[in-house]
Amino acid sequence: MSLTVVGSMAFDEIETPFAKSGRIIGGSANYIAWAASNFVQPINQVSVIGEDFPSSELEALKAKGVVLDGVQVKQGEKSFYWSGKYHMDMNTRDSLATELNVLGDFQPVIPDSYQGSEFLILGNLTPQVQMSVIDQFKVRPKLIVMDTMNFWMDVALDDLLKVLKRVDVLMVNDGEARQLSGEYSLVKAARKIMSMGPRYLIIKKGEHGALLFYENHVFFAPAMPLDDVYDPTGAGDTFAGGFIGHLAKTKDISFENMKTAIIVGSAMASFCVEKFGTERIREVTHEEIAARLEQFVQLVNFDIDLV
Amino acid sequence: MSLTVVGSMAFDEIETPFAKSGRIIGGSANYIAWAASNFVQPINQVSVIGEDFPSSELEALKAKGVVLDGVQVKQGEKSFYWSGKYHMDMNTRDSLATELNVLGDFQPVIPDSYQGSEFLILGNLTPQVQMSVIDQFKVRPKLIVMDTMNFWMDVALDDLLKVLKRVDVLMVNDGEARQLSGEYSLVKAARKIMSMGPRYLIIKKGEHGALLFYENHVFFAPAMPLDDVYDPTGAGDTFAGGFIGHLAKTKDISFENMKTAIIVGSAMASFCVEKFGTERIREVTHEEIAARLEQFVQLVNFDIDLV
């Protein structure tokens, strides 16, 4: 029992300038699990759903090695629902509706069978829920990775700062890093955030790639330049899933291996945006992943001997 | 006589949210020459200045191996002058004043001593001037690199398209690539622009790095994450100078070597932004350049064997 994933399992409805998704499966824990399951199984899922969540989706996850013992099913209630509309740049979006439903009073319970997980990833949820999960592990996982968002910085900063002291790796986007640190320079922001607890910081910059900070080191993973971005929803969670999946597979949490892991995350994210929701990452093959990773090598490899 | 540089030699006056430069030396040809002279000498400069241009600056350039036979001095006239003010993000700026002066009716003349140049870089100037320079070479240089800007797309697109057919490498920023191609996706934009003439396309994304396109290949060079950007003026020209300087030094115009060249360009640009104008790149040492290049290797190198 190696990897535990905590996050939402939800319905999304997405509108881009080019298409509408209708009601589809979303949620941070789903994206993370679909991505990570290409590298490591089983995956211990912790989440909450309503009675409206399709059993076919649960079966599909199980078939990918996702264990659902930690997923609470609330009879008579509805799953979390989000709808949003992307602007022409496909980078910015407006939320049209956010219905917390079962997520509103979510109290996660870690099943005994999940105890001993070496890797734990806390998808974007209230800091209080994230803290509760950490507290329930009798032995601290070898590596705890945490995602969060600006909303929690606005409404639950004190709780967020407490969780930060308990995790190894924090993932935020550039705007969130600036908000959390009060620094515009991402290098300065990273230094400040690492002083708040996490030894490693990943700053996601969407189509501009991601930075990994550790002590005085910095590593940069580009995003793959693509002909088109069809739907960016879930790309950050998919990135997180590829990252933790590679680490859990290799059981190596060195800085060097984290570099490889964020390249793997970037590769998985580059698939995610090719179709709506989880559509692309649930069908991606090992051969396609290997080919995409080779493209990343080509994208950044250079020979500096001549200089 | 290996490298010819064409561009402006000018006065700039720069205001950032943190400081004012006063009247300092600027101009695309100056930035390119200062950067490139670290890699190759002599450099054949082609430009025009007024009688107000300081002789001390000309002496400093000569000391770095910059030949000024192709620099016209217009007695009784003033040098090109630009002043601008950066916004808080240090990425966007307003032009406060643009006085063309001697640049208004610049007719470049290539001295006989410059004939036989293997490398030619056309800094940002009117397409007509750029074309005139190409026409004056009796033997076409082995590699012609061209910079341009959105202004010429607005006012001289026909001339610009004619020059594009004559060059090997075009450098533009992301907004200019989108304007020139009418495509939002940079991958699609690159394909379209390469069909207009240049075999290689470099798209500069400022703090987000640069992309090099060639046939179906793409290479990405990140910008070095810095604590602070003091003044971004001239960073693009300095990048161009490092790029062409490395190519002219190694005399290797393969795609593989161009990858190294844009890393060298990124390294030089990372110095440029550390101080006002050309201040930092005129004092940078070979040891500092070598150390910065090693930082770039650390920034992007990863091991994918484990996957």
Short mmCIF file of N, CA, C and O in Angstrom, two decimals, chain B residues 1-2 4 44-46 67 69-70 108-117 136-139:
data_model
loop_
_atom_site.label_atom_id
_atom_site.label_comp_id
_atom_site.label_asym_id
_atom_site.label_seq_id
_atom_site.Cartn_x
_atom_site.Cartn_y
_atom_site.Cartn_z
N MET B 1 37.08 38.43 -41.54
CA MET B 1 35.89 39.27 -41.36
C MET B 1 34.65 38.39 -41.35
O MET B 1 34.13 38.02 -42.40
N SER B 2 34.20 38.06 -40.17
CA SER B 2 33.24 36.97 -40.07
C SER B 2 31.82 37.41 -39.74
O SER B 2 30.87 36.88 -40.28
N THR B 4 28.89 40.49 -39.35
CA THR B 4 28.43 41.86 -39.54
C THR B 4 27.14 42.07 -38.76
O THR B 4 26.23 41.25 -38.82
N ASN B 44 31.86 43.57 -37.42
CA ASN B 44 31.69 44.68 -38.36
C ASN B 44 30.36 45.37 -38.10
O ASN B 44 29.30 44.85 -38.43
N GLN B 45 30.46 46.56 -37.54
CA GLN B 45 29.24 47.27 -37.16
C GLN B 45 28.74 48.14 -38.31
O GLN B 45 29.53 48.83 -38.95
N VAL B 46 27.43 48.12 -38.53
CA VAL B 46 26.79 49.00 -39.52
C VAL B 46 25.70 49.79 -38.80
O VAL B 46 24.76 49.20 -38.27
N VAL B 67 34.55 46.86 -35.21
CA VAL B 67 35.03 47.71 -36.30
C VAL B 67 33.92 48.69 -36.68
O VAL B 67 32.77 48.28 -36.86
N ASP B 69 33.94 50.98 -39.31
CA ASP B 69 34.01 51.53 -40.67
C ASP B 69 32.63 51.71 -41.29
O ASP B 69 32.44 52.58 -42.14
N GLY B 70 31.67 50.90 -40.88
CA GLY B 70 30.32 50.98 -41.45
C GLY B 70 29.38 51.83 -40.62
O GLY B 70 28.17 51.82 -40.84
N PRO B 108 22.18 52.62 -45.27
CA PRO B 108 23.40 51.90 -44.87
C PRO B 108 24.34 51.69 -46.06
O PRO B 108 23.88 51.48 -47.18
N VAL B 109 25.62 51.78 -45.78
CA VAL B 109 26.62 51.49 -46.81
C VAL B 109 27.58 50.44 -46.25
O VAL B 109 28.19 50.64 -45.19
N ILE B 110 27.67 49.32 -46.93
CA ILE B 110 28.56 48.24 -46.47
C ILE B 110 29.96 48.51 -47.03
O ILE B 110 30.15 48.51 -48.26
N PRO B 111 30.93 48.75 -46.17
CA PRO B 111 32.30 48.98 -46.64
C PRO B 111 32.85 47.72 -47.32
O PRO B 111 32.45 46.60 -46.98
N ASP B 112 33.77 47.93 -48.26
CA ASP B 112 34.39 46.79 -48.94
C ASP B 112 35.00 45.80 -47.95
O ASP B 112 34.99 44.59 -48.18
N SER B 113 35.54 46.38 -46.87
CA SER B 113 36.23 45.52 -45.89
C SER B 113 35.28 44.54 -45.20
O SER B 113 35.72 43.57 -44.60
N TYR B 114 33.96 44.80 -45.29
CA TYR B 114 32.99 43.90 -44.66
C TYR B 114 32.58 42.76 -45.61
O TYR B 114 31.94 41.80 -45.19
N GLN B 115 32.89 42.93 -46.91
CA GLN B 115 32.50 41.89 -47.88
C GLN B 115 33.13 40.56 -47.47
O GLN B 115 34.26 40.52 -46.99
N GLY B 116 32.39 39.50 -47.67
CA GLY B 116 32.90 38.18 -47.30
C GLY B 116 32.50 37.76 -45.90
O GLY B 116 32.85 36.67 -45.46
N SER B 117 31.75 38.61 -45.18
CA SER B 117 31.23 38.22 -43.86
C SER B 117 30.43 36.94 -43.99
O SER B 117 29.57 36.82 -44.86
N GLN B 136 23.62 44.53 -50.68
CA GLN B 136 24.98 45.03 -50.88
C GLN B 136 26.05 43.96 -50.73
O GLN B 136 27.20 44.19 -51.09
N PHE B 137 25.71 42.81 -50.18
CA PHE B 137 26.72 41.75 -50.06
C PHE B 137 26.87 41.02 -51.39
O PHE B 137 25.90 40.50 -51.94
N LYS B 138 28.11 41.03 -51.93
CA LYS B 138 28.36 40.40 -53.23
C LYS B 138 28.23 38.88 -53.13
O LYS B 138 27.76 38.24 -54.06
N VAL B 139 28.68 38.34 -51.99
CA VAL B 139 28.47 36.92 -51.72
C VAL B 139 27.53 36.82 -50.53
O VAL B 139 27.77 37.44 -49.49
#
